[in-house]
Structures are given as C-alpha cells and as structure tokens.
Tab-separated table of N, CA and C in Angstrom:
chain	number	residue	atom	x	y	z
C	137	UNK	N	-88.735	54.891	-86.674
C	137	UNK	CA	-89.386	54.109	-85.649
C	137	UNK	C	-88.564	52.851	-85.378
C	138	UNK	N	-88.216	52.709	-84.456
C	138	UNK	CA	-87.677	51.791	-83.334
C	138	UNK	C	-88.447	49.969	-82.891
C	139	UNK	N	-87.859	49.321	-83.499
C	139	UNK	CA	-89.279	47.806	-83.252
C	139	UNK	C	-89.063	47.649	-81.597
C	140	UNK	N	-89.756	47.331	-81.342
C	140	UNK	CA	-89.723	47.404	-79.999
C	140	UNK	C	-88.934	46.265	-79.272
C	141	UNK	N	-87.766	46.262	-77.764
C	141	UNK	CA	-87.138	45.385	-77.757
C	141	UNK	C	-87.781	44.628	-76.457
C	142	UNK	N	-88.867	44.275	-76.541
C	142	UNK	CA	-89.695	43.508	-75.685
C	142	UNK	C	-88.829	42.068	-75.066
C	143	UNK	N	-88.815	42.261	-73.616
C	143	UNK	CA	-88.338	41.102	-73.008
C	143	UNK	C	-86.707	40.890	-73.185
C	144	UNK	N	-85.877	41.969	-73.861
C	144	UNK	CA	-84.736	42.059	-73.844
C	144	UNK	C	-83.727	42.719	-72.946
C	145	UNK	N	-84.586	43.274	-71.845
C	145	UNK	CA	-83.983	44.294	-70.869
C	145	UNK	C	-83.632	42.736	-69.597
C	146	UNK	N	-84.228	41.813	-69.611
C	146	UNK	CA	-83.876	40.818	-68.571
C	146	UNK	C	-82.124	41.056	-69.095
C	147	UNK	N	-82.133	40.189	-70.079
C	147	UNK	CA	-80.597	39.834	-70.288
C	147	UNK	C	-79.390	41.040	-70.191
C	148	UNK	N	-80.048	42.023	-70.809
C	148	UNK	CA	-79.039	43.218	-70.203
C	148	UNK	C	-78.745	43.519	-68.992
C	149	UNK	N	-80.048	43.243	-67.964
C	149	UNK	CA	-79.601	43.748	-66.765
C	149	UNK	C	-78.783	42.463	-66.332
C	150	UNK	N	-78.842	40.728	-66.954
C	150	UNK	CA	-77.885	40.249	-66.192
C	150	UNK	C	-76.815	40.104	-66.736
C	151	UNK	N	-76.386	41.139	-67.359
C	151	UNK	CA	-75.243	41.133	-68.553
C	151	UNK	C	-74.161	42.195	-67.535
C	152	UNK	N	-74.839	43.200	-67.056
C	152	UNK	CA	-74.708	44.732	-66.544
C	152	UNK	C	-73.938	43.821	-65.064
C	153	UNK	N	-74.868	42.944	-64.262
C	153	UNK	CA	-74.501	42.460	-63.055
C	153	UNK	C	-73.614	41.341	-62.726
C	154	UNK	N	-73.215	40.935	-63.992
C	154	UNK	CA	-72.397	39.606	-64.209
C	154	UNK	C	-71.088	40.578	-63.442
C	155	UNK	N	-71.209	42.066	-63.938
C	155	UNK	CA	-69.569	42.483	-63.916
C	155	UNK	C	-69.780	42.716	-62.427
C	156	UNK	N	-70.588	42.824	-61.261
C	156	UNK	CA	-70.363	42.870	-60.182
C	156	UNK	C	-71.618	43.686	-59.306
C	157	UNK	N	-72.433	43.629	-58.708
C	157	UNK	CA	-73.540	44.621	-57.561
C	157	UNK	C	-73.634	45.752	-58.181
C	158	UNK	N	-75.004	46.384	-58.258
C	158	UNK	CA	-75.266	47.470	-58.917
C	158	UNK	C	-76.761	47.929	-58.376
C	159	UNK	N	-76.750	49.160	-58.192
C	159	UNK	CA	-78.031	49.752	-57.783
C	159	UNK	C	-78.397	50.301	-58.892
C	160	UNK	N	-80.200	50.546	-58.811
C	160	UNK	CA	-80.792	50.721	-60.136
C	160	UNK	C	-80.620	52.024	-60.426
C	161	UNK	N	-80.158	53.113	-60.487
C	161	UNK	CA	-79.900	53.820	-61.413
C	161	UNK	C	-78.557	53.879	-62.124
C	162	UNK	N	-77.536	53.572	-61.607
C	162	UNK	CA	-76.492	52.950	-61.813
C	162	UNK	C	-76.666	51.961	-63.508
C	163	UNK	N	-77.761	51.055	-63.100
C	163	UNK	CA	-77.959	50.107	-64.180
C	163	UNK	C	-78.272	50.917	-65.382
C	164	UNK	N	-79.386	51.971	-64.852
C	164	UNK	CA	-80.166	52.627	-65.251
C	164	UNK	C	-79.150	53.627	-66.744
C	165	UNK	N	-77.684	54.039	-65.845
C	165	UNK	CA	-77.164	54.529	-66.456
C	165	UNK	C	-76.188	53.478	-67.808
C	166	UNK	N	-75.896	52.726	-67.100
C	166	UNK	CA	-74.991	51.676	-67.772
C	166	UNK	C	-75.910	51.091	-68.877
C	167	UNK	N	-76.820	50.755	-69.471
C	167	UNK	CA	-77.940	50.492	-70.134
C	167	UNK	C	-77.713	51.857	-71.317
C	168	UNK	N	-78.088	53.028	-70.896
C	168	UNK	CA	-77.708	53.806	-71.662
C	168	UNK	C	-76.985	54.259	-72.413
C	169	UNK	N	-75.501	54.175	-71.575
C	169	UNK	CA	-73.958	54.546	-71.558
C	169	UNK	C	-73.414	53.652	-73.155
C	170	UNK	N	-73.986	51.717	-72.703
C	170	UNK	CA	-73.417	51.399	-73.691
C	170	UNK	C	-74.330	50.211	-74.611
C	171	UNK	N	-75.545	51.539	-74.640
C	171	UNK	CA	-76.942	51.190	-76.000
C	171	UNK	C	-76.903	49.956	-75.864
C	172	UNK	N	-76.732	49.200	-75.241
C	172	UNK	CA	-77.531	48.072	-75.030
C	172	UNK	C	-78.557	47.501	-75.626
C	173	UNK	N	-79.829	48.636	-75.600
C	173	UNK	CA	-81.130	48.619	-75.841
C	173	UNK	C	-81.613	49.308	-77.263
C	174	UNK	N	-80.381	50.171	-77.551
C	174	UNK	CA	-80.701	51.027	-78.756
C	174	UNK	C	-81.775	52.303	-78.330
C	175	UNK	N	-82.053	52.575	-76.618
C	175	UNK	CA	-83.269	53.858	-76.508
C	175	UNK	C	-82.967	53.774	-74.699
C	176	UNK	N	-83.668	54.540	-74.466
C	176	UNK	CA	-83.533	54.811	-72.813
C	176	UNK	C	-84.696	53.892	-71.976
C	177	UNK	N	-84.433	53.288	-71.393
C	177	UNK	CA	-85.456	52.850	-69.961
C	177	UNK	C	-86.304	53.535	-69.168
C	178	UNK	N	-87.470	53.241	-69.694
C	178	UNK	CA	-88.454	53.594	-68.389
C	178	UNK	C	-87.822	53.398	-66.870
C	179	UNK	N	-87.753	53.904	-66.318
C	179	UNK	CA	-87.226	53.736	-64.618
C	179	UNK	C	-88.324	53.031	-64.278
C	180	UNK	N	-90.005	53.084	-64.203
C	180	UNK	CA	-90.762	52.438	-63.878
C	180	UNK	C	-90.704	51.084	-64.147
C	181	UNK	N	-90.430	50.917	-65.872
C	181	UNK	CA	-90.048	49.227	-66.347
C	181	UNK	C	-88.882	48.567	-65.541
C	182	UNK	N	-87.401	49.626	-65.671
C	182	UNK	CA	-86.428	48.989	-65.298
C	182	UNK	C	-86.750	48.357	-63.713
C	183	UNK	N	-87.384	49.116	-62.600
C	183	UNK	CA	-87.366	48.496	-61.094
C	183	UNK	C	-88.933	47.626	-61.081
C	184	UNK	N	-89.444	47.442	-61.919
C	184	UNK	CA	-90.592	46.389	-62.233
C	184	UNK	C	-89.746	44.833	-62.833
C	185	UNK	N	-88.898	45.173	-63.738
C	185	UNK	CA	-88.344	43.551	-64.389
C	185	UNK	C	-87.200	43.435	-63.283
C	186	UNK	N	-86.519	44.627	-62.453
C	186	UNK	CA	-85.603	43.939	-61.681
C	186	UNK	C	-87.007	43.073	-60.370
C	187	UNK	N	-87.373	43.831	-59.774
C	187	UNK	CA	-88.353	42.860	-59.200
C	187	UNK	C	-89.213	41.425	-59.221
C	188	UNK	N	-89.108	41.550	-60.726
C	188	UNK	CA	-89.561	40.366	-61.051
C	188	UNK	C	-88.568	38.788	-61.308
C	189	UNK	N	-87.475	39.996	-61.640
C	189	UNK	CA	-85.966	38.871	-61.824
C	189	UNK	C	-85.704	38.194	-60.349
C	190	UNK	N	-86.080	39.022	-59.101
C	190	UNK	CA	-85.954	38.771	-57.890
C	190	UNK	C	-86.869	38.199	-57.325
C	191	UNK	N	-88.131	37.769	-57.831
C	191	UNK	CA	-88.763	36.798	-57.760
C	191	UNK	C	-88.710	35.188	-58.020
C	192	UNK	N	-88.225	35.453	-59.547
C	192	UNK	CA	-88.130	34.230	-60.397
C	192	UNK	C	-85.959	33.462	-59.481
C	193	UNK	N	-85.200	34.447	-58.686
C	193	UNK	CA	-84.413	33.676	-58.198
C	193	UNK	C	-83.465	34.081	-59.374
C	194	UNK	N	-83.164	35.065	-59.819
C	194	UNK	CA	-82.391	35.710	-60.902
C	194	UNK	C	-81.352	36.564	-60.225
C	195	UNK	N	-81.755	36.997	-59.239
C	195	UNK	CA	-80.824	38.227	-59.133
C	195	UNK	C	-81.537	38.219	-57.392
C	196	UNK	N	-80.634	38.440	-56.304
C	196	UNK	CA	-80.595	39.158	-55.713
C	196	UNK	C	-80.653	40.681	-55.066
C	197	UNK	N	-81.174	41.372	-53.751
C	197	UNK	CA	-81.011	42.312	-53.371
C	197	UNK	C	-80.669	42.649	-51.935
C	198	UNK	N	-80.065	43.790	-51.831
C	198	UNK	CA	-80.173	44.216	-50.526
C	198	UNK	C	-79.589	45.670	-50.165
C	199	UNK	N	-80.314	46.081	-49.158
C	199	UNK	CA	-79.851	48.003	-48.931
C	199	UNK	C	-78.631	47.565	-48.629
C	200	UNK	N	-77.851	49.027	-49.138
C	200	UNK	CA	-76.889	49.402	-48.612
C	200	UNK	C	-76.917	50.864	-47.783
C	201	UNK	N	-76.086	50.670	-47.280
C	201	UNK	CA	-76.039	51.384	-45.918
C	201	UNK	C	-75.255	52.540	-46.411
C	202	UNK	N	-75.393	54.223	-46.747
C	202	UNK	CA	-74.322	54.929	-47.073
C	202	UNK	C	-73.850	56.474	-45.866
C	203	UNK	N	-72.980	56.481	-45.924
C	203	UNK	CA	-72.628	57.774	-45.094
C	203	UNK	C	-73.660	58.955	-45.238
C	204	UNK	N	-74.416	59.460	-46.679
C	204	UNK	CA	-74.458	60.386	-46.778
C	204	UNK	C	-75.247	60.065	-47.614
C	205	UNK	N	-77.283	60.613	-48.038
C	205	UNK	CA	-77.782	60.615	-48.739
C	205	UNK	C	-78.662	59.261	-48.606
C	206	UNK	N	-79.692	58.964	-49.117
C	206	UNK	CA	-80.451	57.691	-49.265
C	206	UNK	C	-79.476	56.466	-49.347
C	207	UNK	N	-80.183	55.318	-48.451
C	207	UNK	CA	-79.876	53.945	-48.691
C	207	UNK	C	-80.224	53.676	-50.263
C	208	UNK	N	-79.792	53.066	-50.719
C	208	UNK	CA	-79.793	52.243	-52.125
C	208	UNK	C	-80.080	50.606	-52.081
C	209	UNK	N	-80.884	50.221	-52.637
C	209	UNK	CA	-81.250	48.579	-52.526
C	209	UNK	C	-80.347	48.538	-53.969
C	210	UNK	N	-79.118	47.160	-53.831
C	210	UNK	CA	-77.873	46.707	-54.568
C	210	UNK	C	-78.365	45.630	-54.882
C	211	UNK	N	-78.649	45.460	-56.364
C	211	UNK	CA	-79.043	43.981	-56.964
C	211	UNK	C	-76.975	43.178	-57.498
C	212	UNK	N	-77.136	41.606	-57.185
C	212	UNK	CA	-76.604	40.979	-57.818
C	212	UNK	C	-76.731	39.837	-58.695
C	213	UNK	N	-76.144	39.442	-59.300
C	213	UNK	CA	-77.038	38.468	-60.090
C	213	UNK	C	-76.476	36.659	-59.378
C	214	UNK	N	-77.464	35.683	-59.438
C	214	UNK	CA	-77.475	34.891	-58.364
C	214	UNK	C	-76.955	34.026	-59.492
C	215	UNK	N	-76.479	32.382	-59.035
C	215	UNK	CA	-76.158	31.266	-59.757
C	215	UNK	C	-77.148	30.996	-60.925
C	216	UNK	N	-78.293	31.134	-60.863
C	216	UNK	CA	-79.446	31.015	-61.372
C	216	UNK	C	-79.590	32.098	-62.686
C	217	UNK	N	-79.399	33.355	-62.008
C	217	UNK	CA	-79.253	34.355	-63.124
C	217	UNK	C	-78.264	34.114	-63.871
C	218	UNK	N	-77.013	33.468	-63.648
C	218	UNK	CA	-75.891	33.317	-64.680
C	218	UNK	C	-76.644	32.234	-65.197
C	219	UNK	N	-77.060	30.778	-65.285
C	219	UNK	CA	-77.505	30.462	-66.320
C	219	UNK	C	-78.991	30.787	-67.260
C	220	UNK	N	-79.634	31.813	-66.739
C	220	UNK	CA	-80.411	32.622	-67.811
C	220	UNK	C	-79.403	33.388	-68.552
C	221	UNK	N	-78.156	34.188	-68.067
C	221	UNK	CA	-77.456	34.886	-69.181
C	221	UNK	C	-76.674	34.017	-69.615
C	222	UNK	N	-76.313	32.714	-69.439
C	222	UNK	CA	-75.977	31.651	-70.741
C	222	UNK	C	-76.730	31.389	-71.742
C	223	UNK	N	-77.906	31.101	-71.282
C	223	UNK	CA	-79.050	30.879	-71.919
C	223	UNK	C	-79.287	31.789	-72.932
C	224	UNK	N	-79.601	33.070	-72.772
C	224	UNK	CA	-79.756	34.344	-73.314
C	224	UNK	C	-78.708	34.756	-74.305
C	225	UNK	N	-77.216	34.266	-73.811
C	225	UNK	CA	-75.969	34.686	-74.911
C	225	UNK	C	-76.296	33.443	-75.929
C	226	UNK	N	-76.169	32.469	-75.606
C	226	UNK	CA	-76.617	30.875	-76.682
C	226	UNK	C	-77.591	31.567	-78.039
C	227	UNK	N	-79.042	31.646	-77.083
C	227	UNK	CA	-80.272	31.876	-78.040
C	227	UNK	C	-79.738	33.250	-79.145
C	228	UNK	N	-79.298	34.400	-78.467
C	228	UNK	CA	-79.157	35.491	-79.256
C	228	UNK	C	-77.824	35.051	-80.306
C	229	UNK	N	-76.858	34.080	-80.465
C	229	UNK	CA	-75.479	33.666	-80.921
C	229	UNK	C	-76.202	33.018	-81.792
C	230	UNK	N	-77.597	32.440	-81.913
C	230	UNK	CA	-78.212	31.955	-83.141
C	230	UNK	C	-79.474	32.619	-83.442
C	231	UNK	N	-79.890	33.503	-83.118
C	231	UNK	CA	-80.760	34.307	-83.926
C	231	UNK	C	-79.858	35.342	-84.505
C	232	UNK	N	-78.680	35.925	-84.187
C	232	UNK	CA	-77.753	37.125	-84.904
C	232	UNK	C	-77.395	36.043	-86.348
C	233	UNK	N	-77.442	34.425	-86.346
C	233	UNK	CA	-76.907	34.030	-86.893
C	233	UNK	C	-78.079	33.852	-88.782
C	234	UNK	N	-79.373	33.661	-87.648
C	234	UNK	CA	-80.805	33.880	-88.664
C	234	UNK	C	-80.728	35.206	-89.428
C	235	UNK	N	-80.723	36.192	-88.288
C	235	UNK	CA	-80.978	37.359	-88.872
C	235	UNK	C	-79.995	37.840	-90.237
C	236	UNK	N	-78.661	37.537	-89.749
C	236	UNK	CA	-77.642	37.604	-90.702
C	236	UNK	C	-77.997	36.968	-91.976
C	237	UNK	N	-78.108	35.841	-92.003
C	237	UNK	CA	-78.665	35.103	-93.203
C	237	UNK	C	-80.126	35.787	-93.993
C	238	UNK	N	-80.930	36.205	-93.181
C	238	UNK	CA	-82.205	36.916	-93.508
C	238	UNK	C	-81.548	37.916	-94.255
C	239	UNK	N	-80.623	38.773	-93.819
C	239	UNK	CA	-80.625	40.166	-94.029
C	239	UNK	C	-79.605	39.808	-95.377
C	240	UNK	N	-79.035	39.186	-95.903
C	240	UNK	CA	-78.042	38.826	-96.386
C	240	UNK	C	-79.188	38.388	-98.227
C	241	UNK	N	-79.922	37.769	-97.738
C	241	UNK	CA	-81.243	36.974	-98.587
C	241	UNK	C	-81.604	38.100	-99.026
C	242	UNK	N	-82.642	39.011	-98.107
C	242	UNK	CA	-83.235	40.119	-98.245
C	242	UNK	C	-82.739	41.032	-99.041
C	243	UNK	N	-81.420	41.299	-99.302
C	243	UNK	CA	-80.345	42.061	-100.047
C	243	UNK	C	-80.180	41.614	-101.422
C	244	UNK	N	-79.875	40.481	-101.649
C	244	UNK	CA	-80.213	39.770	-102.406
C	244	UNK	C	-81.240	39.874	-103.835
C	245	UNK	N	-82.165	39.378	-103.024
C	245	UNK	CA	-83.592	39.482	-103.429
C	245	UNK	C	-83.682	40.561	-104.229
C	246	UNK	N	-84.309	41.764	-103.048
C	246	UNK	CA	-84.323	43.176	-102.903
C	246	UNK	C	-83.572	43.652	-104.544
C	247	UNK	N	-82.557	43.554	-104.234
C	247	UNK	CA	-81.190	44.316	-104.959
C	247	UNK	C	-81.394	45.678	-104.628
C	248	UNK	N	-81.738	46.051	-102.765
C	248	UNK	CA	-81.928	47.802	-103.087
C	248	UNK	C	-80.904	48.284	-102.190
C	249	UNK	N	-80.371	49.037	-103.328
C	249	UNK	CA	-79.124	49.890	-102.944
C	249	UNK	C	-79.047	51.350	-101.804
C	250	UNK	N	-80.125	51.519	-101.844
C	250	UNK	CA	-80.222	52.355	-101.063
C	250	UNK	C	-80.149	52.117	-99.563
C	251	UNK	N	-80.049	50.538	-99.511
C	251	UNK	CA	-80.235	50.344	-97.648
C	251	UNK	C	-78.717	49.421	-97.597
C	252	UNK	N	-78.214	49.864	-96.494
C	252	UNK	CA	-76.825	49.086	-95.946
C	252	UNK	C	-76.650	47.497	-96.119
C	253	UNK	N	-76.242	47.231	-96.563
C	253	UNK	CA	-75.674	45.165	-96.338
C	253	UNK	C	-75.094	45.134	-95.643
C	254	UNK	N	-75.430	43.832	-95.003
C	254	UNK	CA	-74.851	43.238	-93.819
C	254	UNK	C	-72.951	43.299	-94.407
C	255	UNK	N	-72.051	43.260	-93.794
C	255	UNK	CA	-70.659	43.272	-93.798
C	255	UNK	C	-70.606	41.534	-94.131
C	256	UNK	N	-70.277	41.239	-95.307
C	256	UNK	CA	-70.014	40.217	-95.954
C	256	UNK	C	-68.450	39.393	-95.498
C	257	UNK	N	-68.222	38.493	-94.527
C	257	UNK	CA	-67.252	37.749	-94.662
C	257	UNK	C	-67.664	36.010	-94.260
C	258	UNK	N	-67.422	35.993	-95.686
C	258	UNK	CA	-67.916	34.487	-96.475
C	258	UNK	C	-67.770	33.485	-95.154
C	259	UNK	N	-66.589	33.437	-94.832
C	259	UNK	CA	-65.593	32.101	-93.927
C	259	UNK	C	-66.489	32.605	-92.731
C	260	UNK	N	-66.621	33.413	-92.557
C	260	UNK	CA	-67.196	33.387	-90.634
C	260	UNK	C	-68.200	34.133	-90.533
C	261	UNK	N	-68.969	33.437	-89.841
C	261	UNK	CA	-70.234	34.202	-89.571
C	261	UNK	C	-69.813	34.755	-87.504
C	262	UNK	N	-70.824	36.241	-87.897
C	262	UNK	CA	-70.204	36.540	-85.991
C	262	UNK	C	-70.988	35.997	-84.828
C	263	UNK	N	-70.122	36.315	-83.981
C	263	UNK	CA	-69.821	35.142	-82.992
C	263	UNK	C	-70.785	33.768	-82.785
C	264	UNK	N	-70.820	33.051	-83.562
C	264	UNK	CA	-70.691	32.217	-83.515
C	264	UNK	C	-70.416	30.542	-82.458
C	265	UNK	N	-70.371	29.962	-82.162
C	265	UNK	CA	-69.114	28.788	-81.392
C	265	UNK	C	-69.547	27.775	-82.578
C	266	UNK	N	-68.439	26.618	-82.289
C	266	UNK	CA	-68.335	25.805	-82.998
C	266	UNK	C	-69.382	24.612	-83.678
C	267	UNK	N	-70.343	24.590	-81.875
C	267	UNK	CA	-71.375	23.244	-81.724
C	267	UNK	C	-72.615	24.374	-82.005
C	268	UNK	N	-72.751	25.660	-82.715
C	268	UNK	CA	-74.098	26.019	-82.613
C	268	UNK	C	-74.655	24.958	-84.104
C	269	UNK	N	-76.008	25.009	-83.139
C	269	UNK	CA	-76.991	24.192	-84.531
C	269	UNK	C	-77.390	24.700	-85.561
C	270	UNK	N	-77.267	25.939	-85.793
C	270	UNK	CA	-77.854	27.103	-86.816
C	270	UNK	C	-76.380	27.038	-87.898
C-alpha cells in the first residue's frame, strides 16, 4: 500500500510545464513516463487540479487549433506558477532533508535489517543549497 500523495500533483504538473505548453494527456503521459507520483492519475483529478491551477493564476490555457482530429486546450505555466514551483522545490529540498534524518534515526533505533537504509554519505546531505534552514 501506497501513502497517498495528496496535493502533490500541483507541483508536478508545474514541474512538467516549466519545460514548455502541454495538453492534458500529454501531461497525463509525462507524469507516468517519469513516476513522478510513484502511481497513475485519475484523468478526472488531473483536468480538475489543472482547472483549479487556472483559477488560482498558476498556469494558463488555450485551444489549439489542429489539422486533423480534436482541438486540444494547451496549458502553460504563468509567472505566478513559476514561483509556486520555487516554492514547492524550496519546501520539498527541506522535508527530503527531515525525512532523511527521520529515516536515518528510525534505522538506528529500529536496528531492522530487513528494511533498506537510507544511502549514508556523512558530508552531504541531497540536494540540499547552502542557506537551507533545516
């Protein structure tokens, strides 16, 4: 069983659109392609939080026009959405940094051999920057 990744699909999708316009199955696929999420997307969730991102001034839309087959509505991500995915890379660069330490404790503690340890290198914790507060 899978913990659930509640409220984590915002930042992926403006992770997905940073690299350039994307229609939702497209996203739909790219989400998948490179586990992002660790499980597959509801299509219903995914065009519900893009809608809502396009509310809150996150992301842009608009049809595109194609030779052949259905129009496609093309989300991009707006000035606004890049600093939620600053925001979003910051916060997660110090909870990977908690969790690490948790999981590191927990091992510890524990002493149970049967479950994986975190990859131990003393000098650096990952990614990191210099000014985080954690």
């Amino acid at each position: 069983m899978q913990p659930p990744m509640w409220g984590f699909l915002q930042p992926c999708l403006l992770l997905l659109l940073k690299e350039g316009p994307k229609h939702g199955y497209s996203l739909m696929e790219e989400l998948s392609r490179r586990k992002l999420l660790g499980q597959d997307v509801d299509v219903g969730n995914l065009y519900r939080t893009l809608r809502r991102m396009e509310g809150e001034g996150l992301v842009e839309s608009a049809w595109s026009e194609q030779n052949s087959g259905p129009n496609k509505r093309v989300y991009q991500i707006t000035p606004q959405g890049d600093e939620s995915l600053m925001f979003w890379a910051n916060a997660l660069e110090q909870r990977t940094s908690m969790i690490y330490n948790f999981l590191t404790e927990f091992h510890r503690i524990t002493d149970n051999p049967g479950q994986p340890k975190p990859n131990s290198n003393a000098d650096q914790e990952p990614f990191l920057g210099e000014d985080n507060p954690i």
